[in-house]
Coordinates of C-alpha atoms and ligand atoms in Angstrom, one line a residue:
X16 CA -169.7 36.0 41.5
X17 CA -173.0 36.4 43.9
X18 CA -173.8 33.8 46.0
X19 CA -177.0 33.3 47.9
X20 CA -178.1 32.0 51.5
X21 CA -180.3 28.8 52.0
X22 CA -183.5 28.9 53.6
X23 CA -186.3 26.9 53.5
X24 CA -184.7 24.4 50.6
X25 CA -184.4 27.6 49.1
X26 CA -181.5 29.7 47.1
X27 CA -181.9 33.4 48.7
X28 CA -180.6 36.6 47.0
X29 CA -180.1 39.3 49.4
X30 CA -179.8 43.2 49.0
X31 CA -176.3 43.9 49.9
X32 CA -173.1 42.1 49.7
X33 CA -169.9 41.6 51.2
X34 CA -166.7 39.9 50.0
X35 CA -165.0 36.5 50.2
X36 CA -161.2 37.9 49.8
X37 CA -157.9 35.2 49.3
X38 CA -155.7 36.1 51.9
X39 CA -152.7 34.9 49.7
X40 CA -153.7 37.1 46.5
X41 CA -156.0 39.8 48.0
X42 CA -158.2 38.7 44.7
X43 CA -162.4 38.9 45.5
X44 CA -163.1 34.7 44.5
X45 CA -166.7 35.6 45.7
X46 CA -169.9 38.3 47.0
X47 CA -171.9 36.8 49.5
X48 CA -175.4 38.7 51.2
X49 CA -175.4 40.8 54.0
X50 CA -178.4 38.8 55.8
X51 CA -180.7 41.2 57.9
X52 CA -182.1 40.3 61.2
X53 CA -185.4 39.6 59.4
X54 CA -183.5 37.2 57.1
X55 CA -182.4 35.5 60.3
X56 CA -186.3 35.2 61.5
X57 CA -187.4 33.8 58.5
X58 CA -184.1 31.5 58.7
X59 CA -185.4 30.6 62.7
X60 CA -189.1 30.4 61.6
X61 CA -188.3 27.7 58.8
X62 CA -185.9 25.2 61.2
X63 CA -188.7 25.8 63.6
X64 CA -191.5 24.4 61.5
X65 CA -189.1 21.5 59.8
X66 CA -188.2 20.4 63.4
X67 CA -191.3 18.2 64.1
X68 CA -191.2 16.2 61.1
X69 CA -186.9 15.7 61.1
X70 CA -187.4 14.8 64.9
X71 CA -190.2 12.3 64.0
X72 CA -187.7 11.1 61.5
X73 CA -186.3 7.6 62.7
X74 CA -182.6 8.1 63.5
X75 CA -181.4 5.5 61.5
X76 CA -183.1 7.1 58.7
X77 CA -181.5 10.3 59.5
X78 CA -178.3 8.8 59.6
X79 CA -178.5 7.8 55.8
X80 CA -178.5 11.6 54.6
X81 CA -175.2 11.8 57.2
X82 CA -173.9 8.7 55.0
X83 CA -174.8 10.3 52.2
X84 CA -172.9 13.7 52.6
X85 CA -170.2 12.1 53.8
X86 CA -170.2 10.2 50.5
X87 CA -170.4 13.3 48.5
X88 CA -168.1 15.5 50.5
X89 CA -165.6 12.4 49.0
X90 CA -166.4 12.9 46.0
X91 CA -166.0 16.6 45.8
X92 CA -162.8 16.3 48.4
X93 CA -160.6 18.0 46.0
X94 CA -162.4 21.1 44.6
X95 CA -163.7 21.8 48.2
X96 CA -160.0 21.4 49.8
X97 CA -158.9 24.1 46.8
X98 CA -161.5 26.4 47.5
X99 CA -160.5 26.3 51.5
X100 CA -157.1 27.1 50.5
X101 CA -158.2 30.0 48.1
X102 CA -160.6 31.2 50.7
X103 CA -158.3 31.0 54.1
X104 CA -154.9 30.5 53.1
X105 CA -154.1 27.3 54.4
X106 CA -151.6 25.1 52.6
X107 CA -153.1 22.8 50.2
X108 CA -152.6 19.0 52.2
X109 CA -154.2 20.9 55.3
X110 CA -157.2 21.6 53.6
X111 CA -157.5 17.8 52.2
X112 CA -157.5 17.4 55.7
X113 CA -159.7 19.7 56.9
X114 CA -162.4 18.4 54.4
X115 CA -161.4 14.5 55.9
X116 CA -162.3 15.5 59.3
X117 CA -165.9 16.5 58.0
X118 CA -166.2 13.0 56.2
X119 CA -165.0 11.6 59.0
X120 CA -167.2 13.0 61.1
X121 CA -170.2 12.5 59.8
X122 CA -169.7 8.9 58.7
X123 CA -168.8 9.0 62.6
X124 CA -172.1 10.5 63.9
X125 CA -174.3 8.2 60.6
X126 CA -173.1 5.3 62.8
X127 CA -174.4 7.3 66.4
X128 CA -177.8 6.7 64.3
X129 CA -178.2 3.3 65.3
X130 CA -176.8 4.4 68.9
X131 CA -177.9 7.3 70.2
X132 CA -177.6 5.2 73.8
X133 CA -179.5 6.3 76.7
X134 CA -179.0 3.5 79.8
X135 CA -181.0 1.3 82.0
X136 CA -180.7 1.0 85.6
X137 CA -182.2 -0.5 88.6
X138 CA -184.7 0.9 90.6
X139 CA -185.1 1.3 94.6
X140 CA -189.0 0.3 94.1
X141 CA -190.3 -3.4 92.8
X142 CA -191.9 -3.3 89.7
X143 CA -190.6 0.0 88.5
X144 CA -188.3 0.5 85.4
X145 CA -185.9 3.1 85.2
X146 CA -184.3 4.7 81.8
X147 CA -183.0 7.3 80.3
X148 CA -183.6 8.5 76.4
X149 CA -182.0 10.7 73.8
X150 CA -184.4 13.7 72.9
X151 CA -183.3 16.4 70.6
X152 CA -183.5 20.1 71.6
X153 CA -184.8 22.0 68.9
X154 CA -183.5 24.7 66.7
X155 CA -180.1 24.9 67.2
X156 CA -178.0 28.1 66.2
X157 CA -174.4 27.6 65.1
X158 CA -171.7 30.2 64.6
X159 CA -168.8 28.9 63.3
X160 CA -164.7 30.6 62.0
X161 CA -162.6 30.9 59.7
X162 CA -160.1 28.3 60.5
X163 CA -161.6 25.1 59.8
X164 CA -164.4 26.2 57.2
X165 CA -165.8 22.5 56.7
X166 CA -164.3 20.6 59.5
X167 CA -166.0 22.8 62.6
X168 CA -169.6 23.2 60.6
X169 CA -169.2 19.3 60.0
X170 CA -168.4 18.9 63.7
X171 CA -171.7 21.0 65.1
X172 CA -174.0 19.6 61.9
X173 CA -173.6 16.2 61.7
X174 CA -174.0 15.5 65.3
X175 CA -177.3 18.2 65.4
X176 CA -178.8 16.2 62.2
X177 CA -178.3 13.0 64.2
X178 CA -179.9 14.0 67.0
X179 CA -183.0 14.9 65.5
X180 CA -182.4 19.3 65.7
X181 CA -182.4 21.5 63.2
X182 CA -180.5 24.2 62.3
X183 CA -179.5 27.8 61.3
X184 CA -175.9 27.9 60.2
X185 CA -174.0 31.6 60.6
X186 CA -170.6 30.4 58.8
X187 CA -167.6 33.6 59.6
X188 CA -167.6 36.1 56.7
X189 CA -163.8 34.9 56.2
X190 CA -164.9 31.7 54.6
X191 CA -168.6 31.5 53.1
X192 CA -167.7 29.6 49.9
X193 CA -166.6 26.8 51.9
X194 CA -169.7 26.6 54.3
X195 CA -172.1 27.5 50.9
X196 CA -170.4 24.2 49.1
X197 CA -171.0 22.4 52.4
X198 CA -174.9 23.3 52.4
X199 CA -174.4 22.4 48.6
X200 CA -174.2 18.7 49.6
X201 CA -176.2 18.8 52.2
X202 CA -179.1 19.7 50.1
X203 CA -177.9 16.9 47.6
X204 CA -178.0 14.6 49.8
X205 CA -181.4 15.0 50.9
X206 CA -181.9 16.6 53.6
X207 CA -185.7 18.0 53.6
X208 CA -185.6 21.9 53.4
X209 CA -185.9 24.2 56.4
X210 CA -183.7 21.1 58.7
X211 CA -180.5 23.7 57.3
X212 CA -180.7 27.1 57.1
X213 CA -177.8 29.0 55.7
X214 CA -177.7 32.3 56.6
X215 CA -174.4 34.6 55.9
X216 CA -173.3 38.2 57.1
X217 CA -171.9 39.9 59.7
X218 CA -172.0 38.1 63.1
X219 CA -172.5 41.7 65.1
X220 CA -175.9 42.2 63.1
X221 CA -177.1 38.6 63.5
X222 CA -175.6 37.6 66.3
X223 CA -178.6 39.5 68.6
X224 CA -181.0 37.7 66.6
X225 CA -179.4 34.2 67.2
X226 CA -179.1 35.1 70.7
X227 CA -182.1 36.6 71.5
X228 CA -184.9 34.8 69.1
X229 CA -186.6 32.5 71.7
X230 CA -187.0 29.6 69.7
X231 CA -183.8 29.2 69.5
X232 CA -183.3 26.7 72.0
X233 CA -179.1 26.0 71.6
X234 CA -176.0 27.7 70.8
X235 CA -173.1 26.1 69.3
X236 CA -169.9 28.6 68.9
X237 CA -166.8 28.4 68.2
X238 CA -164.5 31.9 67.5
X239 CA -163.2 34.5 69.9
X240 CA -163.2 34.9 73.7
X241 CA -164.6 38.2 73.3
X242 CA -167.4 36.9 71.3
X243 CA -168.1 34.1 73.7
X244 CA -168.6 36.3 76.5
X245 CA -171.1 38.5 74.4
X246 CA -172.6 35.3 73.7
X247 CA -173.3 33.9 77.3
X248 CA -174.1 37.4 78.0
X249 CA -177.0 37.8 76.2
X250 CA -178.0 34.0 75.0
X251 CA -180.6 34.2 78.2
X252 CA -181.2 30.6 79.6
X253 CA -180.9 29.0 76.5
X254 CA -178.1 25.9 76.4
X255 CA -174.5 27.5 75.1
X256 CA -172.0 25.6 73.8
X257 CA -168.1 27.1 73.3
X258 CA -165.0 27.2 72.3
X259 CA -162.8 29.8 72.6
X260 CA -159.5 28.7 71.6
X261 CA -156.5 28.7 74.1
X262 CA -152.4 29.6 74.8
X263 CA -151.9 25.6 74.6
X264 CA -147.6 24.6 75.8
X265 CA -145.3 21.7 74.9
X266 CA -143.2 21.1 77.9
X267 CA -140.3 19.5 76.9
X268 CA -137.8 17.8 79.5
X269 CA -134.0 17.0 79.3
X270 CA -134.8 13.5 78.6
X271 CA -136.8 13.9 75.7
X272 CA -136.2 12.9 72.0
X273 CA -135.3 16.2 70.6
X274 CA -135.3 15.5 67.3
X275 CA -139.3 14.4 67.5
X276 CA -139.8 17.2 70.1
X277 CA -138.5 19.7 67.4
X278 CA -140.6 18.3 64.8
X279 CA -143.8 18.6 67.0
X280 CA -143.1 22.0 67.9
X281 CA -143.0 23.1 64.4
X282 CA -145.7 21.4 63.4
X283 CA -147.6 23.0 66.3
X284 CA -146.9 26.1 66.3
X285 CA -146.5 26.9 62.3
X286 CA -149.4 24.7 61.0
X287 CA -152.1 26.2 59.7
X288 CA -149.8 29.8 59.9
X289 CA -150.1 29.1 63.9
X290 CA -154.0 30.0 63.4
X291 CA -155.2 26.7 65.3
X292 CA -157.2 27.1 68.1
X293 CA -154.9 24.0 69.3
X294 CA -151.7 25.7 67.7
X295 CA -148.5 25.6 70.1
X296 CA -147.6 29.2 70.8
X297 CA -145.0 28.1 73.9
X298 CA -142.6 25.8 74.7
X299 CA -141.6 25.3 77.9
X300 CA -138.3 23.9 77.6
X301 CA -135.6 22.7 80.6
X302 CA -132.3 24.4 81.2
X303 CA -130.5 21.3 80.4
X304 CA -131.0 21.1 77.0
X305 CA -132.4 24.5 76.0
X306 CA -129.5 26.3 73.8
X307 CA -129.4 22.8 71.9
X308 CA -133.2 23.1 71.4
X309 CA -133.4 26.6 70.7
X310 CA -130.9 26.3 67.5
X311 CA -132.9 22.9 66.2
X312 CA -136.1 24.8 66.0
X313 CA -134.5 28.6 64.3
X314 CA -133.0 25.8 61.8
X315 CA -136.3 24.5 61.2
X316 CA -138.4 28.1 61.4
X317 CA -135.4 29.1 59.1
X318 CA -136.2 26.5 56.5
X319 CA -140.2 26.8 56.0
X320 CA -140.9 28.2 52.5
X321 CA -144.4 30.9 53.1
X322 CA -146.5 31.5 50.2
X323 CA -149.8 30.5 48.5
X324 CA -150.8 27.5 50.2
X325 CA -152.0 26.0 46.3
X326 CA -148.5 25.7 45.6
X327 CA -146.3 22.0 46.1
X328 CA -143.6 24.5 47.4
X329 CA -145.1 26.0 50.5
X330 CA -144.9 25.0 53.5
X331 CA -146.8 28.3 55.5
X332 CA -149.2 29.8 53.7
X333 CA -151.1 33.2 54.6
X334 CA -152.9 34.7 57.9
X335 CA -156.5 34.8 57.0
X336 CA -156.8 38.6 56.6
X337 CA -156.1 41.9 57.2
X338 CA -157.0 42.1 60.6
X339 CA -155.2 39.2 61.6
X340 CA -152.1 40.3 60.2
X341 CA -152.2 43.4 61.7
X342 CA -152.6 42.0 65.3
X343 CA -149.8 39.3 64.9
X344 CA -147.6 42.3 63.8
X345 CA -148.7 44.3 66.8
X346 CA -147.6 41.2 69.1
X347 CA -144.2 40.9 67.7
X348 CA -143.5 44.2 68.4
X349 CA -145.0 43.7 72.1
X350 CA -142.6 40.9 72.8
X351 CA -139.7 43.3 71.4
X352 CA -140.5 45.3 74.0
X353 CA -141.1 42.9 76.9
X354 CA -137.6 42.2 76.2
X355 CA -138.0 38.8 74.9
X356 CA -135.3 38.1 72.2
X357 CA -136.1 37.8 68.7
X358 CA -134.4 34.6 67.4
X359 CA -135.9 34.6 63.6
X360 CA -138.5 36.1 62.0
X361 CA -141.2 39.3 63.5
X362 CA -142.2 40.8 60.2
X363 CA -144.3 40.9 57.5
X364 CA -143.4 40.1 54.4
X365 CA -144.5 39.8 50.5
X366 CA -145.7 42.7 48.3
X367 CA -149.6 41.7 48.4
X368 CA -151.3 39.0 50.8
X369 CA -151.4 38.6 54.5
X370 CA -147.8 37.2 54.8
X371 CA -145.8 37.0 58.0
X372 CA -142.5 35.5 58.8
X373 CA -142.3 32.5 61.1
X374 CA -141.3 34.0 64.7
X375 CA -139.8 32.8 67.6
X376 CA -138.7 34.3 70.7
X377 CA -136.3 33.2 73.4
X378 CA -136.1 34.1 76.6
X379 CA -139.5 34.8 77.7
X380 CA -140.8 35.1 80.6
X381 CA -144.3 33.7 82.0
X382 CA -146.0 36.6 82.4
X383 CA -145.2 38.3 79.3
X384 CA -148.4 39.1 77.1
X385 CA -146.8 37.2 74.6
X386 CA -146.7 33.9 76.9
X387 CA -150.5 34.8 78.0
X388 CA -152.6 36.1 75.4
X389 CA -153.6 33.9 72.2
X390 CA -151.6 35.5 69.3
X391 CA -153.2 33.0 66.5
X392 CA -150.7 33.5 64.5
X393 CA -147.0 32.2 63.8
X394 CA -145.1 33.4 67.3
X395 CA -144.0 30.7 69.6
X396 CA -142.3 31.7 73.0
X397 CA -139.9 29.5 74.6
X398 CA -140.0 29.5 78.0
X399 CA -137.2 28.2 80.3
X400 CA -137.7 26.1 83.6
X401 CA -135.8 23.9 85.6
X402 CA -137.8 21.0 87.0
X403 CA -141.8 19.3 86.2
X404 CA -143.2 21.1 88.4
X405 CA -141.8 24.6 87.5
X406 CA -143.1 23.2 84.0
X407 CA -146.6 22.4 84.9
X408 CA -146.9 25.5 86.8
X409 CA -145.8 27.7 83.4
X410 CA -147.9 25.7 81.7
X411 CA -151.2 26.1 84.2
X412 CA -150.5 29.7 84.9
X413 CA -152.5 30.8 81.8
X414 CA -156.2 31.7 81.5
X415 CA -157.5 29.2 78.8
X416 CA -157.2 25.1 78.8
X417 CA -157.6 23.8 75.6
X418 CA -154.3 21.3 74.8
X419 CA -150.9 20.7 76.0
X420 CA -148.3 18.1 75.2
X421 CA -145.2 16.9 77.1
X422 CA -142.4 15.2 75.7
X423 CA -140.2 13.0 78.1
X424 CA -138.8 9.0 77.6
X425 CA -139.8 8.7 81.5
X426 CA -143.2 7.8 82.7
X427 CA -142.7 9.9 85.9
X428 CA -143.1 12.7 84.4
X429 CA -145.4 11.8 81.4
X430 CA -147.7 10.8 84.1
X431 CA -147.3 14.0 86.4
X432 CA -148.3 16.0 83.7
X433 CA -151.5 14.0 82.5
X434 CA -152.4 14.2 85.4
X435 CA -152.0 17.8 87.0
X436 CA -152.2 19.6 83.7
X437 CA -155.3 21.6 83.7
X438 CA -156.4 21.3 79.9
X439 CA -158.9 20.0 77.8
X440 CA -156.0 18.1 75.9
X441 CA -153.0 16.5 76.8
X442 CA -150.4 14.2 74.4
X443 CA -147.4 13.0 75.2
X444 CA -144.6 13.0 73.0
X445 CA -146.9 14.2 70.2
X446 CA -147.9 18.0 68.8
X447 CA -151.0 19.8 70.3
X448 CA -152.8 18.9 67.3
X449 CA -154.5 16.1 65.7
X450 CA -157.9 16.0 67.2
X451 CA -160.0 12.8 66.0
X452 CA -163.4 12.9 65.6
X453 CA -164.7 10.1 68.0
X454 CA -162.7 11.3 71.0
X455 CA -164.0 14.5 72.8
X456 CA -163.0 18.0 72.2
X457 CA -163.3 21.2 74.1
X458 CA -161.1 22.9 76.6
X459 CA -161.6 24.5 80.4
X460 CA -161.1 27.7 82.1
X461 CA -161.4 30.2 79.7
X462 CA -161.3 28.0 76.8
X463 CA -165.3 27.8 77.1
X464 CA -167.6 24.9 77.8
X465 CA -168.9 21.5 76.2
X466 CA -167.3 19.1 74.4
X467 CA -167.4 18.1 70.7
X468 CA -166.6 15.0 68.8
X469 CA -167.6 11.3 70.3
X470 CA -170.6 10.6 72.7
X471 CA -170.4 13.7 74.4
X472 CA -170.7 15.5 70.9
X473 CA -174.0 13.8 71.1
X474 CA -174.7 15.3 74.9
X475 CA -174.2 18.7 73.3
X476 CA -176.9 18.4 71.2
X477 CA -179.6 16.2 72.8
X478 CA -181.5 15.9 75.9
X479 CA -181.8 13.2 78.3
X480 CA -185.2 12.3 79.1
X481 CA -185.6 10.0 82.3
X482 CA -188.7 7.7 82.3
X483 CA -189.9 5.4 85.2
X484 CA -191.9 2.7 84.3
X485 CA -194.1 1.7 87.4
X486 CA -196.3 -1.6 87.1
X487 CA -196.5 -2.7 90.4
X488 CA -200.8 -1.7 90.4
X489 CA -200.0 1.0 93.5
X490 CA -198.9 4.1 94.5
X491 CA -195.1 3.7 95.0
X492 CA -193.4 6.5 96.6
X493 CA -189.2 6.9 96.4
X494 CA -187.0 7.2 99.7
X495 CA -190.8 7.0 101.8
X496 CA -192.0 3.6 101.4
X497 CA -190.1 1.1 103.6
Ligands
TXE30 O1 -163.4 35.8 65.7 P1 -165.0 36.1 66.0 P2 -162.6 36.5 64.5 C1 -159.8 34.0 67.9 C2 -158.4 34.3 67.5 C3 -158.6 35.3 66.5 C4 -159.8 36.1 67.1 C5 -160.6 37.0 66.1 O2 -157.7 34.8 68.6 O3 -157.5 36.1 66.3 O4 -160.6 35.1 67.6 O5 -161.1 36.2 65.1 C6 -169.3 35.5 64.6 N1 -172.7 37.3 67.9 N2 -160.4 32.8 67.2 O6 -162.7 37.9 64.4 O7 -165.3 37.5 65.8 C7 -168.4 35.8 63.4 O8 -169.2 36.3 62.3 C8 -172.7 36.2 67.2 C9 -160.2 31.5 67.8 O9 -162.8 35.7 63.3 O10 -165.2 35.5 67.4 C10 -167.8 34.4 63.1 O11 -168.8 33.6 62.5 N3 -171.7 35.8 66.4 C11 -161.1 30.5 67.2 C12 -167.6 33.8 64.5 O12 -168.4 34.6 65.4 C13 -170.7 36.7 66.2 C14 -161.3 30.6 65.8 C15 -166.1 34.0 65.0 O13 -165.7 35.3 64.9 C16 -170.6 37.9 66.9 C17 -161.5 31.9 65.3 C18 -171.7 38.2 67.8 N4 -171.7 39.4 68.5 C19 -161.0 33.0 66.0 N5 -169.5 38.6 66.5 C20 -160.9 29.1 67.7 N6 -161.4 28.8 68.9 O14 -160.3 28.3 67.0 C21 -168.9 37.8 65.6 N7 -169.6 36.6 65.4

């Protein structure tokens, strides 16, 4: 079926059109249009002229169409959750929960309607008032993946809405059935046409115009490194937002509890087909207890069912496409000849869809480009070390910092590694995954910039306005007057 783009509050055909492809089937569930640049102009031009009357919008007020897609992405949990799985692969409870994390998040930033805090503070001067207040930005462009569909565009939306921006929404051509049903609601709940624009194709083509249309006045992107860098590149002096994804460890010591350190592993590095931007793709494991370790997780790779992620029996489900399986191939066959050793897994498999095998590797060394370079897919490295610090320094000497976990029973060491890990993220005796919505998220280094989620999900996408209120009746003049 055809699908159209949003602009304006209205349904757009377009000329040409690209498919929407399930990664599990290699069936077409849907033709979307291949915007133009002038598509994206008119898309620009219409959150340009909503933006006055949104921003003049009382937040509260705002806030009740965030309440109100919230409500309605409840209501259609289900159908949206099935599409994600037809669209990207994942299994079927991961979608559920991708599609909670956008409820969540916008009954979490409906709430920031009656906050949006700015602070008080004293002044050096008598009779002078300082303050600070929330402003929005403007016309915010947001370029969002594959892997979370409705969960990221929830993430950069609801927290733009609230804020008082609007916005042009570039969804990834892997998944624009999930980010059209998103816009679905968020025209149904009431959102005056031209705050969302919905504008889908490919991200080379509109991509310049994002970047380089000046009234534009924020980025918001989350995808590849490569694409980041384009972005900064070119996005001028504009305010850029990114995430980038990362090569996130679990250390885990000789003390730890094995059984829930296997557990979190798996879960980290196979969830979601290891195509997380949090995903677990090495363990750093110590000497002690590593052969033990080693066999608990190829019993557990061993044991995960892969197929279509709608069925009750799968436990892996597809990579998203082509593409992607071709490069996780390519870096199973890298680590082959690094010399790491293949313990399970390291092929493709299935007659149609983007299968491949849950992977692991033993013995790897640090500076293999299978312990350095983000895979997102289902290959996890174990890496051996000897003492915390050997551990932290594996675990540092990598280019991104998005998460990290340790698992240890002693505080030492759970401490040490809070503390000196350099990362966006860091549990402790938990998986690299599980982001909630009011806490922040983002990484360092190479991981990109900004935060998401919480209070600094609201820095992202608002100015802070400093006013001083002077009614002492003279001329006043900071660090001069005595
Ligand atoms: O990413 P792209 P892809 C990583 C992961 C994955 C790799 C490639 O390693 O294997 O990236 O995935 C739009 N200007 N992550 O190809 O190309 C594009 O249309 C503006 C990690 O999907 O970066 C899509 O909407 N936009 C990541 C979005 O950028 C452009 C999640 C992401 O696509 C553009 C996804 C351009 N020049 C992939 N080129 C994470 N952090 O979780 C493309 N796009």
């Amino acid at each position: 079926m055809k699908h159209s783009m949003y602009i304006d509050g209205k349904w757009v055909k377009g000329q040409n059109f690209f498919l929407s492809i399930n990664p599990a089937t290699e069936d077409t569930i849907a033709e979307f249009p291949s915007a133009t640049s002038d598509d994206m102009k008119r898309a620009v031009d219409s959150a340009e002229a909503a933006f006055d009357s949104w921003k003049s919008t009382p937040a509260p007020k705002r806030a009740l169409c965030l309440q109100k897609i919230a409500q309605l992405l409840r209501e259609r949990k289900e159908e949206l959750a099935r599409t994600e799985t037809q669209e990207m692969g994942k299994v079927l409870k991961e979608a559920r929960g991708d599609v909670q994390e956008a409820i969540d998040v916008f009954d979490y930033m409906a709430g920031e309607g009656r906050r949006l805090f700015g602070h008080t503070t004293t002044s050096e001067l008598q009779k002078k008032f300082a303050m600070t207040l929330r402003q929005p930005i403007g016309v915010c462009g947001l370029i969002t993946p594959w892997n979370f569909p409705i969960a990221i565009p929830a993430w950069k939306i609801s927290a733009a809405l609230v804020c008082g921006n609007t916005v042009v929404f570039k969804p990834s051509s892997d998944t624009p059935l999930c980010a059209m049903k998103l816009v679905e609601v968020i025209e149904k709940a009431g959102v005056p046409p031209g705050v969302v624009n919905f504008v889908t194709g490919s991200g080379k083509e509109l991509g310049k115009e994002i970047t380089s249309n000046k009234k534009i006045r924020c980025i918001s992107f989350t995808g590849s490194k490569e694409t980041g860098e384009w972005i900064i590149q070119n996005a001028g002096l504009k305010k850029v937002g990114l995430e980038l994804g990362g090569k996130n460890g679990i250390i885990v010591m000789d003390d730890a509890n094995l059984r829930l350190a296997a557990e979190g592993v798996i879960w980290g590095a196979f969830g979601t087909t290891g195509q997380r931007c949090t995903a677990a793709s090495r363990v750093i494991v110590h000497t002690a207890i590593k052969d033990k370790f080693e066999k608990m997780l190829w019993e557990k790779a061993k044991a995960l069912r892969l197929g279509d992620g709608l069925k009750d029996t799968t436990d892996v489900g597809p990579l998203v496409n082509k593409q992607a399986v071709e490069k996780v191939e390519s870096y199973a066959q890298i680590g082959r000849e690094e010399g790491a050793k293949l313990i399970c897994g390291g092929k493709r498999t299935g007659l149609k869809g983007y299968f491949f095998e849950p992977t692991i590797f033993s013995n790897v060394q640090k500076d293999m480009r299978i312990a350095q370079e983000e895979i997102f897919g289902p290959i996890l490295s174990i890496i051996e070390i000897r003492s915390i610090d050997e551990a932290i320094n594996v675990m540092n000497g990598i280019e991104y910092g998005l998460s990290s976990s340790i698992y240890t029973q002693d505080i030492n060491k759970a401490m040490t590694a809070v503390e000196q890990i350099e990362a966006g993220i860091t549990y402790v005796n938990s998986s690299t995954i599980g982001a909630e919505v009011h806490l922040p998220f983002g990484g360092i280094k190479h991981t990109g910039h900004g935060r998401e989620g919480g209070i600094l999900g609201i820095d992202e996408f608002s100015e802070m306005k400093t006013v001083y209120i002077d009614y002492s009746g003279k001329l006043q003049k900071a660090q001069i007057d005595d």
